[in-house]
XYZ file of C-alpha atoms in Angstrom:
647
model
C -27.400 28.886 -25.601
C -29.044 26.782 -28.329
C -25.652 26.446 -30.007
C -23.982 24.532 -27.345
C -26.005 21.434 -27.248
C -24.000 18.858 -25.700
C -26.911 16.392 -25.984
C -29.857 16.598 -27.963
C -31.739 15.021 -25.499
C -31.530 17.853 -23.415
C -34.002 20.432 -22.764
C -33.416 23.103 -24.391
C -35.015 25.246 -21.992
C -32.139 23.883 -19.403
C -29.672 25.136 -22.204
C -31.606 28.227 -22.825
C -31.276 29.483 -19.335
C -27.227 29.375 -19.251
C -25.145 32.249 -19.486
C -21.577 31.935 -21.423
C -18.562 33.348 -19.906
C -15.336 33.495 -20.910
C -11.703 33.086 -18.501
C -8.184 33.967 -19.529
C -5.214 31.981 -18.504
C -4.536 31.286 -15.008
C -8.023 32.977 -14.268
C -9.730 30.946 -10.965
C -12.976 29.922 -11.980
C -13.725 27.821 -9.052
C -11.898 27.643 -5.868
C -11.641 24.749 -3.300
C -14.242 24.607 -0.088
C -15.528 27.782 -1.237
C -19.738 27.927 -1.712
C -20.851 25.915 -4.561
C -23.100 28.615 -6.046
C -22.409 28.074 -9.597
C -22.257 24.657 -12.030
C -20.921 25.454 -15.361
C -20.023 22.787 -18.584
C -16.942 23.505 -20.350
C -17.369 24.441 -23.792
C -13.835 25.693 -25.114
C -10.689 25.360 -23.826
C -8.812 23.843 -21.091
C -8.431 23.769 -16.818
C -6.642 22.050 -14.523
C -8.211 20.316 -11.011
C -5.626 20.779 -7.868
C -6.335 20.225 -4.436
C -4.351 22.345 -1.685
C -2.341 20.586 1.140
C -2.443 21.450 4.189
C 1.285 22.120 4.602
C 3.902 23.928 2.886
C 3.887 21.933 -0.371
C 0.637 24.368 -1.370
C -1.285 23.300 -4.365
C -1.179 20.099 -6.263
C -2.290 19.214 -9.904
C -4.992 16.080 -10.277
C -6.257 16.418 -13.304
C -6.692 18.496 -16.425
C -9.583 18.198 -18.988
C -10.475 20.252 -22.648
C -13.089 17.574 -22.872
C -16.049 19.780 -24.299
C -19.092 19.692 -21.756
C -17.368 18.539 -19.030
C -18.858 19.630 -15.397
C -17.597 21.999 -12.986
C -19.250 22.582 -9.525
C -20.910 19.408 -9.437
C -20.602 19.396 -5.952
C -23.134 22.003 -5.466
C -25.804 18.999 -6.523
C -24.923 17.138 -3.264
C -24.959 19.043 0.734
C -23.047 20.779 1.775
C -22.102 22.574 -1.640
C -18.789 23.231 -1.389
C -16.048 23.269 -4.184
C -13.910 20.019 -4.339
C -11.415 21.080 -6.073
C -9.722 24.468 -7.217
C -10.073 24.883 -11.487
C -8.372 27.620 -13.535
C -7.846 28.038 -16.985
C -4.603 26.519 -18.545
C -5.178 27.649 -21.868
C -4.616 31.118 -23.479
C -8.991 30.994 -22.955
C -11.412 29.161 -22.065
C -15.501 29.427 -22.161
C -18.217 27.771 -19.729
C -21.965 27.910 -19.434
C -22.815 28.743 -16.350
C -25.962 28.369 -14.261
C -26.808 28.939 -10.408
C -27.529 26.101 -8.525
C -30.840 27.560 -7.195
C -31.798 28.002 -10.529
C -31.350 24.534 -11.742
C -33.228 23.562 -8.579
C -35.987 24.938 -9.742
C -35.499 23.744 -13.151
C -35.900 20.176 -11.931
C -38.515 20.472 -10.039
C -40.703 22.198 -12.234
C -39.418 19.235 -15.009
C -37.955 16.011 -13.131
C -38.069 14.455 -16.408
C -36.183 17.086 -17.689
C -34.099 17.600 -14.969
C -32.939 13.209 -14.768
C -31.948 13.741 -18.357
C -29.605 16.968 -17.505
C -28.257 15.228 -14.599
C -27.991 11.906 -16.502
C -25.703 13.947 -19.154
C -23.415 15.018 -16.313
C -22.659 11.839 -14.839
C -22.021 10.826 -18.521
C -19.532 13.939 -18.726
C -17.953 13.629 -15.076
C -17.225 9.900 -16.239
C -14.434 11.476 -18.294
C -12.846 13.118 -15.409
C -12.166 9.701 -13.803
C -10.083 8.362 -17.090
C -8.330 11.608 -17.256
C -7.446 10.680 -13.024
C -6.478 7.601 -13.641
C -3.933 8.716 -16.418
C -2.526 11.403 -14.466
C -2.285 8.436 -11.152
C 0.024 5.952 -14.088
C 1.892 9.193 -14.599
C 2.977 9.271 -11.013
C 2.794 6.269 -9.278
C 3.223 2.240 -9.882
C 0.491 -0.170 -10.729
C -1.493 -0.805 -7.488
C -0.331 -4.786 -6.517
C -2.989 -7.468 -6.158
C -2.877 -8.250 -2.556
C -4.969 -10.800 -0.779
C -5.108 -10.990 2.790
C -6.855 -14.276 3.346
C -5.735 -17.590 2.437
C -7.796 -19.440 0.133
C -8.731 -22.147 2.517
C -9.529 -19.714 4.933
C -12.247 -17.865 3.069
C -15.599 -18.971 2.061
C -18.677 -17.531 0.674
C -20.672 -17.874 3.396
C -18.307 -16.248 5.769
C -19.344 -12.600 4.975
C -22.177 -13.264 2.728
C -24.965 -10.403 3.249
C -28.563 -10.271 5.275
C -31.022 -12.819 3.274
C -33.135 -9.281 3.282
C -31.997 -7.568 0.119
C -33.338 -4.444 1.060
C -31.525 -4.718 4.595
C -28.287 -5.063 2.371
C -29.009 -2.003 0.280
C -29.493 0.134 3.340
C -26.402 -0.789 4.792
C -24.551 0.076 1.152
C -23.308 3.939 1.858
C -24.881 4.541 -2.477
C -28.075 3.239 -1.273
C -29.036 4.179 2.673
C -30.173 7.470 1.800
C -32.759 6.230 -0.719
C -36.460 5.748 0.559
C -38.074 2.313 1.014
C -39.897 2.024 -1.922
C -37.361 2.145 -4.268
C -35.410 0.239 -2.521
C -38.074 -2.043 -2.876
C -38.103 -2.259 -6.508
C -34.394 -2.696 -6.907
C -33.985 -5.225 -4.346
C -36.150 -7.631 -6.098
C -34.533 -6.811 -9.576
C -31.130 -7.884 -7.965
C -29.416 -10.844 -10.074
C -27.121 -13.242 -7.966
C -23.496 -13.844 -9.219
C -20.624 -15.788 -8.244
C -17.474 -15.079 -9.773
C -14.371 -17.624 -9.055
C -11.003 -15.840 -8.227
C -9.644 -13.661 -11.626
C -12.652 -13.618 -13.334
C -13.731 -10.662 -15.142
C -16.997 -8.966 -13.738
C -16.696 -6.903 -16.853
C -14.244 -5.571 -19.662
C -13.133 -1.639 -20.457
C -15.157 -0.896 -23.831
C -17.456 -3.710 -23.358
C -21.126 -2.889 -23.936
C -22.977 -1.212 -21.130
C -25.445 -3.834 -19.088
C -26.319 -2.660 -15.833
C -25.184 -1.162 -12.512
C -22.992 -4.039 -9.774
C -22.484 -3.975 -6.248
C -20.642 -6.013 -4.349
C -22.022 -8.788 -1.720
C -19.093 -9.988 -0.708
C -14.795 -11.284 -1.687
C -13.113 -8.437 -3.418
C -12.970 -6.745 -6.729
C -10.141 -5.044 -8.505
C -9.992 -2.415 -10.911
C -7.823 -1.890 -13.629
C -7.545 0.106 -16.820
C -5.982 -0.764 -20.157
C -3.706 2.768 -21.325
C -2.826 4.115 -24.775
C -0.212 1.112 -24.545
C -2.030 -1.225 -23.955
C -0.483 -1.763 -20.497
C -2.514 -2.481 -17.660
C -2.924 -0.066 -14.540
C -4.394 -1.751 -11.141
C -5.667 1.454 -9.949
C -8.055 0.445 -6.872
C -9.379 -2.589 -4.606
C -12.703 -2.276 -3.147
C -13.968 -5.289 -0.526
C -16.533 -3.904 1.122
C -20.446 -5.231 0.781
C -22.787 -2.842 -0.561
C -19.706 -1.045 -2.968
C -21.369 -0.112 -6.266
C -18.416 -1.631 -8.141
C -19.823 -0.850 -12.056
C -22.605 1.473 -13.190
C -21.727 2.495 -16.603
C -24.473 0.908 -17.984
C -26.489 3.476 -15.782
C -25.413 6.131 -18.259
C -25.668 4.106 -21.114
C -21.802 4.304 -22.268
C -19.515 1.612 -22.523
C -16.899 0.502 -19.793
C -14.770 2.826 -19.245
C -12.258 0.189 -16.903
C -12.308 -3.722 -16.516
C -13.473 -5.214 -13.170
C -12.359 -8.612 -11.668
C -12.525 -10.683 -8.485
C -9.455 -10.824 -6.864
C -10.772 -14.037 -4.996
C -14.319 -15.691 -5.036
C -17.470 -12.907 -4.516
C -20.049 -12.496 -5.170
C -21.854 -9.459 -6.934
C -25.795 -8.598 -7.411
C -26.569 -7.381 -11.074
C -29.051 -4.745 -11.879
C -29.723 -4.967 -15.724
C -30.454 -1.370 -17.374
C -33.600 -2.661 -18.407
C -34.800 -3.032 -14.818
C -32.946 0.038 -13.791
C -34.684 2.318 -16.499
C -38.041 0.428 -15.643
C -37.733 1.530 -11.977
C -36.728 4.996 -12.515
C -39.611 5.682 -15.093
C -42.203 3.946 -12.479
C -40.831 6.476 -10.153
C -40.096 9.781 -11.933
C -39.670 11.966 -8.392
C -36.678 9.030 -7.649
C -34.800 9.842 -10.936
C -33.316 12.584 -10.283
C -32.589 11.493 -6.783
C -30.514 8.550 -8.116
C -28.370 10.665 -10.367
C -28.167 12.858 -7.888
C -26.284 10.153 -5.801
C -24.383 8.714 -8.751
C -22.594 12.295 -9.037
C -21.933 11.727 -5.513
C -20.169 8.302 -5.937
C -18.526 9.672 -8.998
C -17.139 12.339 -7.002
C -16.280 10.564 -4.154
C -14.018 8.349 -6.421
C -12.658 10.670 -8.334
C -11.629 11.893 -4.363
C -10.372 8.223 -4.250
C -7.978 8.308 -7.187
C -6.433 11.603 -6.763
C -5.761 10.573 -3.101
C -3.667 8.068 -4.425
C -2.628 10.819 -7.031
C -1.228 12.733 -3.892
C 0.509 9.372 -1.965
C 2.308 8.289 -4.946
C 3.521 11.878 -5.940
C 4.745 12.700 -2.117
C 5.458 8.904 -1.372
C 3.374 9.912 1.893
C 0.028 8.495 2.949
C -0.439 10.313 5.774
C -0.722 13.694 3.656
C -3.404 12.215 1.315
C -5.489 10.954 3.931
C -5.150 14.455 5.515
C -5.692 16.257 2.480
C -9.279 13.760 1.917
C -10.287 14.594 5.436
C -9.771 18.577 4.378
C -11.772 18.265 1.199
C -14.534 16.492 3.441
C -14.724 18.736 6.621
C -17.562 20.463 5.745
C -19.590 17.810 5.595
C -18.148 15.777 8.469
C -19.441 16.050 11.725
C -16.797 17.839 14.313
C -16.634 14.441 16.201
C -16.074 12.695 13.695
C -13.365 9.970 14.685
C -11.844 10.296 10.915
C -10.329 13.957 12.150
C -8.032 11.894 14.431
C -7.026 9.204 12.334
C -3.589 11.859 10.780
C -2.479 12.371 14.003
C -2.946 8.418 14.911
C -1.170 7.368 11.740
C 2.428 9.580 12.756
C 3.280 7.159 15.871
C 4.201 4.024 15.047
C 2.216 2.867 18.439
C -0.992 4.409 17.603
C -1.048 3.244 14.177
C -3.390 0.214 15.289
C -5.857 2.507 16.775
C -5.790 4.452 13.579
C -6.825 1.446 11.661
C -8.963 -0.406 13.895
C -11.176 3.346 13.804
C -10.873 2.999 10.208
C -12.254 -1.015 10.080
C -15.042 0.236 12.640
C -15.958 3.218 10.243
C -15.908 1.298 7.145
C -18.976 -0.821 8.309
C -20.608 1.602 11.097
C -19.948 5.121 10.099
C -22.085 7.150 8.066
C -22.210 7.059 4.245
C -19.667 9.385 4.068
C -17.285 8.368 6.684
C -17.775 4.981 5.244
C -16.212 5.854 2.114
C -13.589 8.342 3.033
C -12.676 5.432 5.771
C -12.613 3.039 2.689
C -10.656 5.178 0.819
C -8.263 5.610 3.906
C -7.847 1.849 3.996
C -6.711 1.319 0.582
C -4.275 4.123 0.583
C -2.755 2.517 3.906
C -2.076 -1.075 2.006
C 1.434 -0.175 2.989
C 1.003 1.080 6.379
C -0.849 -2.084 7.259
C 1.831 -3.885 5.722
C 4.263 -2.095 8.159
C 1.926 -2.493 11.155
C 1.859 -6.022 10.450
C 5.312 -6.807 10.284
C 6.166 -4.430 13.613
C 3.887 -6.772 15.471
C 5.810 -9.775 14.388
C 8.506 -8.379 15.434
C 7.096 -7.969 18.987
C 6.508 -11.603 18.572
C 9.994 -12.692 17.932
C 11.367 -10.580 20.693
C 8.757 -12.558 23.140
C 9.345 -15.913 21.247
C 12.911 -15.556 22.788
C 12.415 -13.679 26.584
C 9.729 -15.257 27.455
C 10.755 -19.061 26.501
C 10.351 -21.296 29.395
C 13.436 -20.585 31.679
C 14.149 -24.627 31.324
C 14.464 -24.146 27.197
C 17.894 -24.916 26.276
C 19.532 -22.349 23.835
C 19.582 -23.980 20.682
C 15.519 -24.681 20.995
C 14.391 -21.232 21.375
C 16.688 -20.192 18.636
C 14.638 -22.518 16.210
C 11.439 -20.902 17.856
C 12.645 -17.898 17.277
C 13.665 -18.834 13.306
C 10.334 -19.973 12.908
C 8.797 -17.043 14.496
C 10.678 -14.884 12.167
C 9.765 -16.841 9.031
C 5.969 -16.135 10.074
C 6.955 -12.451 10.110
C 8.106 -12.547 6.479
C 4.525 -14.400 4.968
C 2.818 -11.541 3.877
C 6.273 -9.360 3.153
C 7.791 -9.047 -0.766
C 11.756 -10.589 -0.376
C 13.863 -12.092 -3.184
C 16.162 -14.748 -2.284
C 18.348 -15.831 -5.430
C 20.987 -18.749 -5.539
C 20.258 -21.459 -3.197
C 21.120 -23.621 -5.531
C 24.634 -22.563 -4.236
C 24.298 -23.302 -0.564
C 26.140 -26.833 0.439
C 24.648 -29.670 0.614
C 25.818 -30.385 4.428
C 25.744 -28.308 6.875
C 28.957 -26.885 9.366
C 29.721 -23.714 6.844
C 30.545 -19.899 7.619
C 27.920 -17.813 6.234
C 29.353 -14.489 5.388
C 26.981 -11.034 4.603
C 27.306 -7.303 4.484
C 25.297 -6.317 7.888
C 22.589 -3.187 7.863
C 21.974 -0.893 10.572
C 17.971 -0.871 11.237
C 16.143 2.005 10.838
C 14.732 3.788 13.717
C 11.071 2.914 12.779
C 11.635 -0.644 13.735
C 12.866 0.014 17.068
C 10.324 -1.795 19.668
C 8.950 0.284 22.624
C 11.604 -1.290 25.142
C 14.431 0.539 22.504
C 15.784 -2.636 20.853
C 16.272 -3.391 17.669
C 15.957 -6.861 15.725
C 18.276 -6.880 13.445
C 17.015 -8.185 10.143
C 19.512 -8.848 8.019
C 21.210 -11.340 10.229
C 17.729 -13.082 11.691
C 16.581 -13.123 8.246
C 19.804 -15.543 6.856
C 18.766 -17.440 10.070
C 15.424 -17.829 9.675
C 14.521 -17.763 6.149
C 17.837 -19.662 4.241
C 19.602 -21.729 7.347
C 16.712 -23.335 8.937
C 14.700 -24.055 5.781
C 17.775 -25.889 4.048
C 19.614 -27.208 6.930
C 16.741 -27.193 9.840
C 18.805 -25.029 12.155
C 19.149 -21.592 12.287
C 22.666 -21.873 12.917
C 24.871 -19.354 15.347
C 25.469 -16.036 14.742
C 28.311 -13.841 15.912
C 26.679 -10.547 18.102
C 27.914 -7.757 19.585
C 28.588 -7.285 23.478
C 25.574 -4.697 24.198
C 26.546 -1.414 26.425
C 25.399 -2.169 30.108
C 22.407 0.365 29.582
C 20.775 -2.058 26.969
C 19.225 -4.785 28.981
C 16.765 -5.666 26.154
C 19.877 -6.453 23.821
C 21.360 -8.769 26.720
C 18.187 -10.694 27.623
C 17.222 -11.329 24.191
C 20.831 -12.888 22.748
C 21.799 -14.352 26.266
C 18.433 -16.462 26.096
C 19.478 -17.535 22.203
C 23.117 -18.002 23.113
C 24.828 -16.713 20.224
C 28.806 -15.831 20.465
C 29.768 -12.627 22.012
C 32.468 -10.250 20.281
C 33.349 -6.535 20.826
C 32.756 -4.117 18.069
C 33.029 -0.170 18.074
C 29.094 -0.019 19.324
C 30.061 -2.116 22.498
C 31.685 0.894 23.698
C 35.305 1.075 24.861
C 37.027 -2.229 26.956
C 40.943 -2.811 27.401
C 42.975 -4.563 25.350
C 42.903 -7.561 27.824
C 39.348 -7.656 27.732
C 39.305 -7.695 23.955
C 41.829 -10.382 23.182
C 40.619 -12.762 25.990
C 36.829 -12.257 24.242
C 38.358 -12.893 20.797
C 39.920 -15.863 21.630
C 36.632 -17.396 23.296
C 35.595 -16.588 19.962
C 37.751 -19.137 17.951
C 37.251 -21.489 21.016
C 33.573 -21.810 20.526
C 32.984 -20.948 16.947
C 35.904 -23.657 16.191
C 33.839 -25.986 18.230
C 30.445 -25.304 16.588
C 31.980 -25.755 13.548
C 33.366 -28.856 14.282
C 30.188 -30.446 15.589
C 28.913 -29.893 11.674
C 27.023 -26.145 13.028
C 26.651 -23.116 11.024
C 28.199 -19.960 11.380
C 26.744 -16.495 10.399
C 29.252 -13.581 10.737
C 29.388 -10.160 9.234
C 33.267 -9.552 8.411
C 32.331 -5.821 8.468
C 32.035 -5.863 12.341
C 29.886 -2.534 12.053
C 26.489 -1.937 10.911
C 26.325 0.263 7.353
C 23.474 1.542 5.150
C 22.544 -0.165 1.316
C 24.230 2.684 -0.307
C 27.523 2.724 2.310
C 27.978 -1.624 2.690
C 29.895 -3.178 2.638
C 32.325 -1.383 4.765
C 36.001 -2.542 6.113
C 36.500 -6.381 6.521
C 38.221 -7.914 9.436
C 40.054 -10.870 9.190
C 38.105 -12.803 11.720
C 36.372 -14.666 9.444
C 38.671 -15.950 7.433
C 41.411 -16.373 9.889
C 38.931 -18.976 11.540
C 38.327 -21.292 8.689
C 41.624 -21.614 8.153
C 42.224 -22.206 11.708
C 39.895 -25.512 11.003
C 41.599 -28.878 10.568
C 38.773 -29.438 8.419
C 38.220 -26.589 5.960
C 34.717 -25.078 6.098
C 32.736 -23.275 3.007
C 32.964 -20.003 3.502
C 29.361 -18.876 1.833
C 28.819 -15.181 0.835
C 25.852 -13.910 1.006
C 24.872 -9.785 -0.571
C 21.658 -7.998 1.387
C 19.789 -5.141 0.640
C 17.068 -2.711 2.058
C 17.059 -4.220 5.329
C 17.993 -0.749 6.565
C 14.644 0.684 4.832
C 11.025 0.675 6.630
C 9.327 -1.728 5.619
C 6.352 -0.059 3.197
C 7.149 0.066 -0.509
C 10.267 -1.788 0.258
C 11.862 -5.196 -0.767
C 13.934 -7.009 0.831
C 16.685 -8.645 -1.649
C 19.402 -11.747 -0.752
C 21.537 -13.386 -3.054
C 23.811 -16.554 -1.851
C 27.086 -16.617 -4.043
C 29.192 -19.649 -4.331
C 30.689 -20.819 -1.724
C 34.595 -20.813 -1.551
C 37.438 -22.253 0.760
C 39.598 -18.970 2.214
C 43.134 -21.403 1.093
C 42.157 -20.993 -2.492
C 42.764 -16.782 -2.012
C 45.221 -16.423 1.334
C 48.630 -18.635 1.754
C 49.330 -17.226 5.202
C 46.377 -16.130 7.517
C 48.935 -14.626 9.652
C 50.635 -12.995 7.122
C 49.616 -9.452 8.295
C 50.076 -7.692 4.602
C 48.859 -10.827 2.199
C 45.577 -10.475 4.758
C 45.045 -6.669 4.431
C 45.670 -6.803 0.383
C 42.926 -9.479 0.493
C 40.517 -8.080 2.683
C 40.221 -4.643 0.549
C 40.178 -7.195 -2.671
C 37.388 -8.661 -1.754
C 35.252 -5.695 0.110
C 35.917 -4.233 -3.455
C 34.124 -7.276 -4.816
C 31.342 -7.901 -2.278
C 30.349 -4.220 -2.997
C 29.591 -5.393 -6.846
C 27.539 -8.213 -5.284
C 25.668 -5.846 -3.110
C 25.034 -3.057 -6.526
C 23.570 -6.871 -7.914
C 21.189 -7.136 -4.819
C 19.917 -3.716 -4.897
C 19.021 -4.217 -8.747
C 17.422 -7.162 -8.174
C 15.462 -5.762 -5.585
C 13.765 -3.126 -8.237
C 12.931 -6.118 -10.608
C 9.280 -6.268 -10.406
C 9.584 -9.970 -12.032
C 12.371 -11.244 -9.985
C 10.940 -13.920 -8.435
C 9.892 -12.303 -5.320
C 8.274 -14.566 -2.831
């Protein structure tokens, strides 16, 4: 095979010993978790990479390649030798050389020399494969968002910074702990010190090649400049002893750009050094590009896991699917085989993750990076976690207030409770510039049922919408969270009883309060006016959903009912009536935002002569639902602005 020389610095003994073969379309050429017997280079042609699920969805595409010498069957280089992914042919033909793996075994040894320079090439080549992931990942799925999850003030260098011993650090980096002490040795005490401030560049896609990088400690971010020119965050990486950049390893420019997402600090390895060590120790050469195939692959593994999330919308399924492509190699107790089955109840999700933040740190080197791996692709899912646990904190902020707290003090615990719940969550509020300047206003909105996932254990449900008008726009313009109008609970729901008795909101029926006589119903609506009139008129907020029934984003705003508006003009003193358009408070929380928009505020006179004019109300009421719906459709679009101002 003298022809196909993909290098000419490789032996061409290696090349020599090849065989060419040739596939047809659709032909299987390798096939996942089957025996790695065979590597082969592409040399014509083109194949596809899918991984199979482990549910009825069957195969899925990750990658494609006609790049000419690029490497199938690495996999075999690394125990236990088992195919990671499934390739077939996707073009009318395609040829390979092909070698066993025994044979190349004894290739090397005979010739390390020989041998670190084949290897070398491969790395080089199964570079490619990761730009060719990373396409197909912008193809499918949104720019990964910089997230942060310490404050600046809260995070310092010498928080997390890394064992004085250099070579202690190295052996607890999942790339390095299987090397031997010597060369640890030698590398350790070519390591270069960095600091790099929050933003700055480590180093730039097609920037010369200088060295391999590995993280100390902060957090890096990688991103990767398209055929646009557009920018694709594709991965996060915070954990010490991460090699973070090692295309100078291979001697080819940067193939993405690298920056600190806050202030780390990175150890530098020049080439110089690097080459240096590995020709002072020619039986370690081969060993280290042995390993850099096996961080290669195990980020390719990272990138199409986010391939498979983005494409399904379903973390849970990659993280399965990475566990399935790893079993072979992972030990049968692993902890990672129950992390799938942790991650589908809501109350186990917290076990899930704190086996995840114990693994990322204490497991092996390779449950240390499939528990990595796991993390990032559960950004979300912690997000949700998060935000589930405030709300088990607003719930207590309110039941278990001293039994001495008057009403209107644990309902600005409560707001501020609430706000903390909404720190780390994306919302959009637009137009407080058209909230009044003094308070004693009726705050209108369309009202959202909840969705199931944010029910807490004890079966209630916070509603969001209406805590979130409280929390976030009432008490941070007016310092109260003003009152809001709730519904009678059924007798079975004790949680929804003790929770708005203790905040001592105003009581109305609605269709979910479950059937009561007309008595019943007209004696409770006039309470109503009685104390909403009077909260009014001591210069308090209102909050009331004219709807009187819970709806979806797509369904709201449903019916009005004239309550509303029937009670400002009741008022000897006219209050704003302020309208207020919500969406996605229905939605879980993960890859959602939450969108409000205040609209001007407007006295009920200006639009109704008669409030008791039965006909003049109705042609109103179905007037305005018609309008409110338009500024809902504005809400929803906002909400899928990425540059809307979200908080």
């Amino acid at each position: 095979m003298k022809s196909f020389n993909i290098n000419s610095l490789i032996d061409p003994e290696i090349l020599t010993q090849g065989k060419e073969i040739r596939l047809k379309k659709d032909q299987v050429l390798t096939q996942q978790f089957a025996r790695a017997n065979e590597f082969y280079l592409l040399k014509s042609g083109t194949v596809t990479f899918s991984l199979s699920l482990d549910d009825s969805r069957g195969e899925i595409e990750v990658g494609q390649t006609n790049e000419k010498g690029a490497p199938i069957g690495w996999s075999g280089f690394n125990p236990p030798g088992r195919y990671a992914t499934t390739v077939k042919v996707a073009s009318n033909t395609a040829t390979f050389i092909k070698w066993s793996h025994d044979q190349l075994r004894e290739l090397f040894n005979s010739d390390p020399e020989a041998g670190t320079v084949f290897l070398k090439e491969v790395c080089a080549n199964a570079r490619n494969l990761i730009k060719g992931a990373i396409t197909k990942l912008s193809e499918v799925g949104p720019s990964l968002p910089i997230t942060e999850s310490l404050k600046p003030e809260e995070y310092t260098l010498t928080q997390q910074s890394p064992d004085e011993n250099l070579v202690k650090f190295l052996r607890k980096s999942s790339f390095f702990e299987v090397f031997e002490e010597a060369p640890l040795e030698f590398i350790s005490q070519a390591l270069e010190r960095r600091i790099y401030g929050a933003n700055d560049t480590i180093y730039e896609q097609g920037g010369d090649p200088d060295g391999l990088y590995i993280l100390g400690t902060g957090k890096v971010r990688f991103s990767y400049f398209d055929d646009k020119e557009e920018s694709i965050s594709f991965r996060q990486i915070n954990t010490p002893g991460f090699v973070v950049g090692w295309g100078g390893v291979i001697g080819l420019p940067n193939m993405i750009n690298a920056h600190a997402v806050r202030e780390s600090v990175v150890y530098y390895v020049s080439k110089e050094s690097l080459s240096r060590i590995l020709k002072l120790n020619p039986k370690f050469a081969p060993v280290f590009f042995r390993r850099l195939l096996w961080l290669i692959s195990h980020q390719l593994q990272a990138i199409r896991a986010r391939i498979i999330a983005s494409q399904f919308n379903h973390e849970i399924t990659a993280i399965s699917n990475l566990i399935d492509q790893n079993s072979a190699k992972l030990e049968l107790w692993s902890p990672l085989h129950k992390i799938p089955h942790l991650l589908e109840d809501k109350l186990t999700v917290g076990d899930a993750l704190n086996t995840l933040e114990h693994l990322k740190s204490k497991g092996s080197a390779l449950e240390k990076n499939i528990a990595n791996t796991a993390w990032e692709l559960l950004e979300e899912i912690r997000k949700e976690h998060t935000f589930y646990n405030g709300l088990v904190n607003v719930y207590n902020s309110v039941v278990k207030a001293p039994g001495d707290l008057p009403p209107e003090e644990i309902r600005k615990i409560n707001a501020l409770e609430y706000q903390k719940l909404f720190e780390s969550q994306g919302y959009l509020i637009k137009g407080e510039e058209n909230l009044p300047v003094e308070p004693g206003n009726i705050f209108i909105y369309n009202h959202l049922r909840n969705h199931p996932y944010n029910t807490l254990p004890n079966q209630f449900q916070i509603t969001l919408d209406s805590h979130f008008i409280s929390a976030m726009i009432l008490m941070r313009k007016y310092g109260d969270p003003g009152l809001r109008i709730v519904r009678i609970g059924l007798s079975k729901e004790y949680a929804h009883q003790e929770y708005y008795q203790r905040l001592g909101h105003i009581d109305v029926f609605t269709e979910e309060s479950g059937k009561k006589n007309s008595k019943q119903k007209k004696q409770v609506r006039q309470m109503f006016f009685n104390e909403a009139g009077a909260h009014l008129t001591r210069g308090g907020n209102l909050i009331i959903s004219p709807e009187g029934n819970s709806y979806s984003t797509e369904e709201t705003p449903g019916p009005f009912k004239p309550g509303a508006f029937k009670l400002a003009m009741s008022m000897k003193k006219e209050p704003w009536i302020v309208p207020i358009a919500v969406a996605n408070f229905d939605r879980r929380v993960r890859n959602n935002r939450f969108a409000c928009i205040i609209l001007p505020p407007f006295k009920a006179s200006d639009y109704i002569r008669n409030a008791e004019d039965k006909a003049e109300m109705k042609a109103f009421l179905k007037d305005y639902q018609s309008k409110y719906r338009d500024y809902v459709a504005d809400a929803i679009k906002a909400s899928k602005n990425p540059n809307g101002g979200w908080n």
